Amino acid sequence: MATITIMDPVTRIEGHMKVELTIDTINGQQQVADASCTGTLFRGFEKILEGRDPKDAPVLTQRICGVCPISHGMASVLALDQAAGSPPPDNGRLLRNLTLGSNYVQSHILHFYLLAAVDFMHGPQTHPWVPAWEVDMRPGLDAVAANLPLAIEARRRAHEMGAVFGGRMPSAHALIPGGFTGTPKQGKIAEFRQQLDWLLDFVRNTYIVDVSEVAAAYSDYFDLGIGHSNLIAFGVFEEAGGGKLFSPGYIQGGIQSPLDESTTAEITEGVTYSWYDDSTNNQTPSSGETVPQYPKGEAYSWLKAPRLGGLPFEAGPLARMQVNGDYSGGVSVMDRHAARAQETLKVAEAMNGWLDELDPAGPVFGGYDDPVSGSGIGLTEAPRGALGHWVEIQEGKLSHYQVITPTCWNASPRDDQQTPGPLEQALIGTPITDAQQPIEALRVIHSFDPCLSCAVHVMEPHGKPIVIREAGLAFR
Amino acid sequence: MQVDRRSFLNYCIRSAAGLGLSASLVEKLEQAYAQDGTGLPTVLWLACANCTGCTVSLANRISPEAPTDVADLLINHISLAYHPNLMGATGDLAVETLKSASVSPYILAVEGGVPTAFNGHTCMLWTDGGREVTAMEAVQELAPGALAILSVGTCSSFGGIPSGAPNPTGIASISQLTGLETINIAGCPTHPDWIVWTIAQLLAGSYPTLMGDGRPTGLFGGEDREVHERCPREDSPRAQEFGCEDMCLRDIGCKGPQTQADCPTRKWNNGTNWCIGANSNCIACTEAGFPDSFSPLYYPPAFVVSRPLSITKAEWAGEDRELDAEGYGTVLAVVELRDADSGAVLGSATVSREGRWRIENESLSAPPSRVIAESGTEIAERDVSQDGESVGMEVTKAEWKAEAAELRVEGKTIPDRNVQVKNAGTGLTLGSVSSDGEGKWVFAATNPDPVPTRVRAECEGYAAERDVENAPQEVPVFVEITTAQYQLDTSKLTVDGNGSAGRTVVVMNASTGGTLASQTIGQDGSWAIQVSNPDPVPISVRAECEEAFAERSVEQVGTPLSEVSISKAEYRSRKDELKVDGKGTPGSTVTIRDAIGSKVYGIANIDRRGRWRFVKKRPSPVPSRVRADCGNAVAERDVTSR
C-alpha cells in the first residue's frame, strides 16, 4: 500500500518549503509515485515595491534572499538601466560582475559542503549535524568530510572578496542603476586578486576533487533525479560588446534554441495550484499581478508556476553549462553537483580576466536620469538559476514589479495542464529504501539547491495523514 | 571541528577588544566554564519571514588569530539544537529534535518577523502530527519559556523590509507579537560580532542593558554611536554624484546622521570594508523605522529627478487666513506663486531634493480664486479651494457583495495620492489604491478575513470611516476555560476550554500578561493547549478571544522535580549591586527576576553542591522583592538594603 511521506521542514536549503511524497511499490520496487512541492513563505515583496522610488528597488530586492542578494541587485539594476536607457560604463559593468562572481563562489561552496554533503557522508557528531537519519552512507569519503573547516574558510573568504569593491556582504549597495559606487583603486585590485588566487586553488584542488570523490562513491546517482530534462538559462555576466559569459538559451527535447526577447515574452506564470487569485492565472510577468488568496481550493503552494511555451523548465548551473556547451553529461542528481563545481572554476577564472580589464582611472558611474515613465526587464542568473525582474515606472514611481526566481522554476507546483514542476518530476520514480527516512528523495531535492524552506510528509493516497509517530501536542 | 571548551574562552580573550567584551565579562565567562560547562543553554533558531541573510552574515565571523570560527562558538559551546539551514535532521526528526531540546533551558533566536495576516499561513515552519504550524504559533509557543529572546536582524526586531507599506502579510516583530522583552540585535543583515557579543553576555550570566527600542546599549547606545559622528568622511567635501572616493555622501541621501551603529570602526567582513567605504550610502538598516522612515534611500542630485511643474494643492484656511500651496518641480529650482487674476506675488520656494515645494502665506486678507506657479519657463495653475469645500477624505460607498465575496469601497480625496484602506475594527490594512486626477478612488478586495463591518480610508493625515453595507452579522464571541493544570513532574501546562468556532483564542499568564499560546478554536467549539516549561509558571491563566475573555487559577498536580530556595537577597547601595544567594538542584540554571516576573536580571548556574550566587551590578530598577526560577520550582524573597 502506498504511503505519503511529508518532509516538513526540509532542512539545509534556503527559505521555506515542504515536499510531500507518495511512496508505493511499482514493478517490485518501492519508489516515489508522486510528489508535490510547497513554498511555505509569502512576503509580498512585489506589493511592497509598488509606489516606491525605483532606485530603492536594488537595495530592497537584495533582501528577497540573503544567499543570493547580489543576483537580485543585478536583475534590478539591469531592469532600471534599461528603463532609463543608462547603461553602466565598462568599470561599472566589470565591478558588478566581480561582486556577483564572488557571491557565486561563496554560494556554490556553501551549497556543497554545508547543505548537500551531509546527504552523502556523516557530518560532525554534534549539534546541529546530529541527530540525523540513520541511513546507509557509503565508505571512503572521510577525506571529503575532513575538508569542512577549510570549506567554511573558503566561503568566508569569497564574501570578503566581494566586499572589497561592494562594501559589505551578503548585501552590497554598491550596485546602483547606471553603474557602481566602489572604485577600482590599484590597492583594491591587488587585495581582490589575493583572495581570488587562494580561492582558485581551493576550487581546483579541493572542491572539484571532493565532488569527483562523491560522484565515484554514488555513481548510481547519475541515473536518478532526471525529471523533465528541459533546461533554461537567462544568461549572466555581461561582457564587452554586449555578449554574456553564459549566453541565454534553452534545451527542450534535446534540441537547443536561443532565448531572445520574443521567446522571453512567452513566459507565463500559472497560479491554478498556488495561493493567488485565479484571475491572475497564466499572465506574463510584465502584466501579471500578485493577489494572495488563502485558503484556495486545491492550491498547495505560495510559489507560482512559471512556464515557457506552456512547459516547465529546470534552471541552475547545469542548465547554464549545458546551454553554453561547457558540460556534456546528462541531467541527474550527480550531473547537477558536477556542473556546479565546474562552473565555479569557470566563473573564478573569468573573474581574473575582468580584474585585468579594470581601468583604475576610469568612471564607475555613468549617470542616471530618473524616467517619469518607462519599463525594463532585468534577466540574469542567481547561483541556483535563471532570475528575472520586470519593472514598470509611472510618474517617477514603481507602478509594477514582478520577480521570477530560479526556485519558482525548479520547485514550481503543477500547472493547469496538471504537469508537475521540475523538482516534482525529478522526484517521481526515485527508488526509496525506507519510506520514513527517504534519503534518496532528499538527495534529489538538495541537488537543485532550492532557495526556500521545504517539508516532506506521510499520507494515504487522496487521504488523511498517517500518524507515523505519536502526535505531539506541544506545537500545534 | 571538535574544539574543547577552553578554546572558546581563548577566542573571547583574544577577540575581547574587537568585540568590546570587558575584562570582567571575560572573567565571568571563565567562571561559567569552570563549572564543568553545565548549564550551557541550548539555542533554538527559528527562521520566520526571513531571507537567511543574518545566518549567512553570522557565518562570516572568523577571527584570524583564533583556530576556529563562530560556528565553533555556537556549535561547540552552546548547543545549536535547531537551525533549519544547517541541521542534519529533516522533517519529523527535525521537529522531534526541537521538541526534546525545548524541555531544557534554551535561548530563542528568531530570524525574520512574524506574519499575522491570513491567520499566519503565509509562513509555515513545520508539520507536526499532520498539521502545519505557522511561525505565529511557533513563536508564541516557544518565546514565553525562553531564558532570553534574541531578535536577530531588523525584521524580527522591528519588522524590517517585509513590514514596509502596505505590509502585505501583516508582519509583527517578536516583541509586538508576544508582548515579551527581546534583545534586538538589529541590522539588515545584522553584524556577526553583534550576535557573538550578545551571546557572550548571556553565557556570562549578564543580561545586557537595553535601550528603549530593545537594542543593547553596549552595541547601539551612547552619544558617539551615530554613524555620521564616527565616520572618517564626516568633514570631507560632499559628493554630488556617485562613484566619488573619500567624499561625504550626505547630500545624496546617506542616512549616517540618523543611524546608530558602530560600522565606521567595526567595519564588515572581518574589517575588509563597509558600505560608505565603497562610496555607497548608509541606509539606516539598524533603525526601527527602516525602510519606510528612510525612503527614498537616495536623493538628487545623484539621480536628477526633473518632474514637470505642478500644483497638487492650493487651499485657503479661512479661520487662520492662511494660503497653503504644494506641488512638484525641478529639484533645487525656484518656484514663484502668483495670484492668477491680479498677478500679485504670493510667495516663492526652492524645490526640495525630493522634488517637492510648498508655499504658505499668512498675510492675505482675502483668498485669490486661482493661483499660478512659475519656474523657469514652466507654468502651472490651480483653483484655490476654501475651508469646507476641500475634501480631505470622504468615503462615499462601502459595500459587501456576498455572491462575489467582494468588498467594494469608494471615495474621494486629494488627486493622485495613495489611499490606504483599513478594517476600522481591527486597524489592519486591507490594501491601498491610487486616487485619480479628480481625487476619486475605488478599492475592491476579495475574501477579506474577517469581512469588516466598518472601513477606514487614510491619505496623508486625512481619514474617514464608513459602515459596510450588507456586512455579515457578527455573532457574539465567547470563550471559557474548563481546566487549567500544571503538571509538576513533566513541567507541562494544560489548558482546555470552549469558545466560538473558527476564532483564535490566545492564552496568557494572567499576572504578567505574557502570551503562552494561541490556537484556532475547532469546529466543535473546543480548544486545548499545552505548553512545556512555561516560565514563569502562571498562578492563573487568561484566555482571550477577541473581546471575550475568561480566567482560571492553575491547579498544580504531580510532584515537583526541581528545587530552589533563596537564602539571602540584598542590595548594597554603596556598590549599587544586587546580590542573591541560594540553593537548588545541582547542575541546573536559576533565572533571577523581579517578583512580578516581568524583568529578568540574569541567570546563575547551580554548582555541584547545590549552591548558587547571583550578582548584578547597577540593577535597574532595584527590586524590592526577587524571585528565582529553576525548572518548575520557584522561590521568592524580599530584598534587604544596606
GROMACS .gro file of N, CA and C in nm, chain B residues 36-105:
model
  210
  512ASP      N    1   3.233   2.314   3.489
  512ASP     CA    2   3.214   2.190   3.414
  512ASP      C    3   3.121   2.208   3.295
  513GLY      N    4   3.100   2.330   3.255
  513GLY     CA    5   3.018   2.352   3.136
  513GLY      C    6   2.871   2.319   3.154
  514THR      N    7   2.828   2.287   3.275
  514THR     CA    8   2.687   2.257   3.291
  514THR      C    9   2.607   2.386   3.282
  515GLY      N   10   2.486   2.373   3.244
  515GLY     CA   11   2.400   2.490   3.238
  515GLY      C   12   2.422   2.573   3.113
  516LEU      N   13   2.508   2.526   3.022
  516LEU     CA   14   2.520   2.598   2.896
  516LEU      C   15   2.390   2.577   2.820
  517PRO      N   16   2.323   2.683   2.789
  517PRO     CA   17   2.189   2.664   2.733
  517PRO      C   18   2.192   2.624   2.585
  518THR      N   19   2.082   2.566   2.547
  518THR     CA   20   2.059   2.530   2.408
  518THR      C   21   2.012   2.654   2.334
  519VAL      N   22   2.046   2.666   2.207
  519VAL     CA   23   1.991   2.773   2.124
  519VAL      C   24   1.898   2.711   2.020
  520LEU      N   25   1.776   2.761   2.017
  520LEU     CA   26   1.681   2.721   1.913
  520LEU      C   27   1.667   2.840   1.819
  521TRP      N   28   1.694   2.818   1.692
  521TRP     CA   29   1.696   2.928   1.593
  521TRP      C   30   1.579   2.908   1.497
  522LEU      N   31   1.482   3.000   1.502
  522LEU     CA   32   1.367   2.989   1.413
  522LEU      C   33   1.384   3.084   1.295
  523ALA      N   34   1.352   3.035   1.176
  523ALA     CA   35   1.354   3.119   1.056
  523ALA      C   36   1.210   3.152   1.021
  524CYS      N   37   1.169   3.275   1.047
  524CYS     CA   38   1.031   3.317   1.017
  524CYS      C   39   1.029   3.385   0.880
  525ALA      N   40   0.968   3.504   0.869
  525ALA     CA   41   0.965   3.570   0.738
  525ALA      C   42   1.101   3.635   0.715
  526ASN      N   43   1.199   3.552   0.681
  526ASN     CA   44   1.338   3.597   0.675
  526ASN      C   45   1.392   3.576   0.534
  527CYS      N   46   1.520   3.615   0.515
  527CYS     CA   47   1.585   3.590   0.386
  527CYS      C   48   1.710   3.506   0.406
  528THR      N   49   1.738   3.463   0.528
  528THR     CA   50   1.856   3.384   0.564
  528THR      C   51   1.983   3.471   0.564
  529GLY      N   52   1.970   3.600   0.536
  529GLY     CA   53   2.088   3.686   0.529
  529GLY      C   54   2.160   3.698   0.662
  530CYS      N   55   2.087   3.697   0.772
  530CYS     CA   56   2.152   3.710   0.903
  530CYS      C   57   2.229   3.583   0.937
  531THR      N   58   2.178   3.467   0.896
  531THR     CA   59   2.252   3.341   0.916
  531THR      C   60   2.380   3.343   0.833
  532VAL      N   61   2.367   3.386   0.707
  532VAL     CA   62   2.485   3.392   0.620
  532VAL      C   63   2.587   3.491   0.677
  533SER      N   64   2.537   3.603   0.729
  533SER     CA   65   2.627   3.701   0.788
  533SER      C   66   2.698   3.642   0.910
  534LEU      N   67   2.624   3.567   0.992
  534LEU     CA   68   2.684   3.505   1.111
  534LEU      C   69   2.799   3.413   1.071
  535ALA      N   70   2.783   3.344   0.958
  535ALA     CA   71   2.887   3.252   0.913
  535ALA      C   72   3.014   3.326   0.872
  536ASN      N   73   3.007   3.458   0.860
  536ASN     CA   74   3.125   3.534   0.820
  536ASN      C   75   3.215   3.572   0.936
  537ARG      N   76   3.181   3.527   1.058
  537ARG     CA   77   3.263   3.564   1.173
  537ARG      C   78   3.373   3.461   1.190
  538ILE      N   79   3.492   3.499   1.161
  538ILE     CA   80   3.605   3.413   1.190
  538ILE      C   81   3.720   3.503   1.227
  539SER      N   82   3.782   3.472   1.337
  539SER     CA   83   3.890   3.556   1.384
  539SER      C   84   4.020   3.503   1.329
  540PRO      N   85   4.101   3.589   1.264
  540PRO     CA   86   4.223   3.538   1.201
  540PRO      C   87   4.315   3.469   1.301
  541GLU      N   88   4.314   3.516   1.427
  541GLU     CA   89   4.409   3.458   1.521
  541GLU      C   90   4.351   3.339   1.595
  542ALA      N   91   4.219   3.321   1.591
  542ALA     CA   92   4.159   3.208   1.659
  542ALA      C   93   4.163   3.086   1.568
  543PRO      N   94   4.174   2.969   1.629
  543PRO     CA   95   4.185   2.850   1.546
  543PRO      C   96   4.053   2.813   1.479
  544THR      N   97   3.944   2.866   1.533
  544THR     CA   98   3.814   2.823   1.483
  544THR      C   99   3.726   2.943   1.463
  545ASP      N  100   3.614   2.924   1.400
  545ASP     CA  101   3.526   3.037   1.372
  545ASP      C  102   3.405   3.035   1.464
  546VAL      N  103   3.312   3.123   1.435
  546VAL     CA  104   3.199   3.139   1.525
  546VAL      C  105   3.108   3.017   1.522
  547ALA      N  106   3.118   2.938   1.416
  547ALA     CA  107   3.040   2.814   1.415
  547ALA      C  108   3.079   2.732   1.537
  548ASP      N  109   3.207   2.737   1.572
  548ASP     CA  110   3.252   2.664   1.690
  548ASP      C  111   3.193   2.723   1.816
  549LEU      N  112   3.192   2.853   1.821
  549LEU     CA  113   3.135   2.920   1.938
  549LEU      C  114   2.993   2.869   1.959
  550LEU      N  115   2.915   2.871   1.851
  550LEU     CA  116   2.775   2.834   1.865
  550LEU      C  117   2.756   2.685   1.878
  551ILE      N  118   2.833   2.611   1.798
  551ILE     CA  119   2.804   2.469   1.787
  551ILE      C  120   2.870   2.390   1.898
  552ASN      N  121   2.988   2.430   1.941
  552ASN     CA  122   3.057   2.355   2.044
  552ASN      C  123   3.034   2.408   2.184
  553HIS      N  124   2.994   2.531   2.196
  553HIS     CA  125   2.987   2.588   2.330
  553HIS      C  126   2.848   2.623   2.374
  554ILE      N  127   2.762   2.644   2.279
  554ILE     CA  128   2.622   2.637   2.312
  554ILE      C  129   2.571   2.533   2.216
  555SER      N  130   2.460   2.478   2.247
  555SER     CA  131   2.414   2.368   2.165
  555SER      C  132   2.309   2.420   2.068
  556LEU      N  133   2.347   2.433   1.940
  556LEU     CA  134   2.255   2.484   1.838
  556LEU      C  135   2.168   2.366   1.793
  557ALA      N  136   2.065   2.337   1.872
  557ALA     CA  137   1.988   2.214   1.851
  557ALA      C  138   1.899   2.225   1.728
  558TYR      N  139   1.847   2.346   1.702
  558TYR     CA  140   1.757   2.361   1.588
  558TYR      C  141   1.799   2.481   1.506
  559HIS      N  142   1.835   2.459   1.383
  559HIS     CA  143   1.861   2.567   1.287
  559HIS      C  144   1.830   2.510   1.149
  560PRO      N  145   1.718   2.553   1.086
  560PRO     CA  146   1.670   2.486   0.966
  560PRO      C  147   1.769   2.488   0.849
  561ASN      N  148   1.860   2.586   0.845
  561ASN     CA  149   1.951   2.591   0.730
  561ASN      C  150   2.073   2.502   0.749
  562LEU      N  151   2.101   2.462   0.872
  562LEU     CA  152   2.227   2.393   0.898
  562LEU      C  153   2.210   2.251   0.948
  563MET      N  154   2.096   2.218   1.010
  563MET     CA  155   2.086   2.093   1.085
  563MET      C  156   2.081   1.970   0.996
  564GLY      N  157   2.132   1.859   1.051
  564GLY     CA  158   2.133   1.733   0.978
  564GLY      C  159   1.994   1.676   0.964
  565ALA      N  160   1.915   1.682   1.073
  565ALA     CA  161   1.783   1.622   1.072
  565ALA      C  162   1.690   1.697   0.978
  566THR      N  163   1.594   1.625   0.923
  566THR     CA  164   1.495   1.688   0.836
  566THR      C  165   1.357   1.633   0.873
  567GLY      N  166   1.252   1.703   0.831
  567GLY     CA  167   1.115   1.655   0.852
  567GLY      C  168   1.084   1.626   0.998
  568ASP      N  169   1.016   1.513   1.022
  568ASP     CA  170   0.971   1.480   1.157
  568ASP      C  171   1.086   1.475   1.257
  569LEU      N  172   1.201   1.424   1.214
  569LEU     CA  173   1.314   1.414   1.307
  569LEU      C  174   1.359   1.553   1.353
  570ALA      N  175   1.351   1.651   1.262
  570ALA     CA  176   1.386   1.789   1.298
  570ALA      C  177   1.287   1.842   1.402
  571VAL      N  178   1.159   1.813   1.382
  571VAL     CA  179   1.057   1.862   1.475
  571VAL      C  180   1.075   1.795   1.612
  572GLU      N  181   1.105   1.664   1.609
  572GLU     CA  182   1.130   1.592   1.735
  572GLU      C  183   1.250   1.652   1.809
  573THR      N  184   1.355   1.684   1.733
  573THR     CA  185   1.475   1.742   1.791
  573THR      C  186   1.442   1.873   1.862
  574LEU      N  187   1.361   1.954   1.796
  574LEU     CA  188   1.322   2.083   1.854
  574LEU      C  189   1.244   2.060   1.983
  575LYS      N  190   1.151   1.966   1.978
  575LYS     CA  191   1.067   1.943   2.096
  575LYS      C  192   1.149   1.894   2.214
  576SER      N  193   1.240   1.798   2.188
  576SER     CA  194   1.313   1.744   2.302
  576SER      C  195   1.410   1.849   2.356
  577ALA      N  196   1.464   1.935   2.266
  577ALA     CA  197   1.557   2.038   2.314
  577ALA      C  198   1.485   2.144   2.396
  578SER      N  199   1.357   2.168   2.366
  578SER     CA  200   1.287   2.278   2.434
  578SER      C  201   1.245   2.238   2.576
  579VAL      N  202   1.276   2.115   2.617
  579VAL     CA  203   1.246   2.074   2.754
  579VAL      C  204   1.349   2.133   2.850
  580SER      N  205   1.473   2.148   2.803
  580SER     CA  206   1.579   2.208   2.887
  580SER      C  207   1.578   2.359   2.866
  581PRO      N  208   1.651   2.432   2.954
  581PRO     CA  209   1.657   2.578   2.936
  581PRO      C  210   1.713   2.612   2.798
   0.00000   0.00000   0.00000
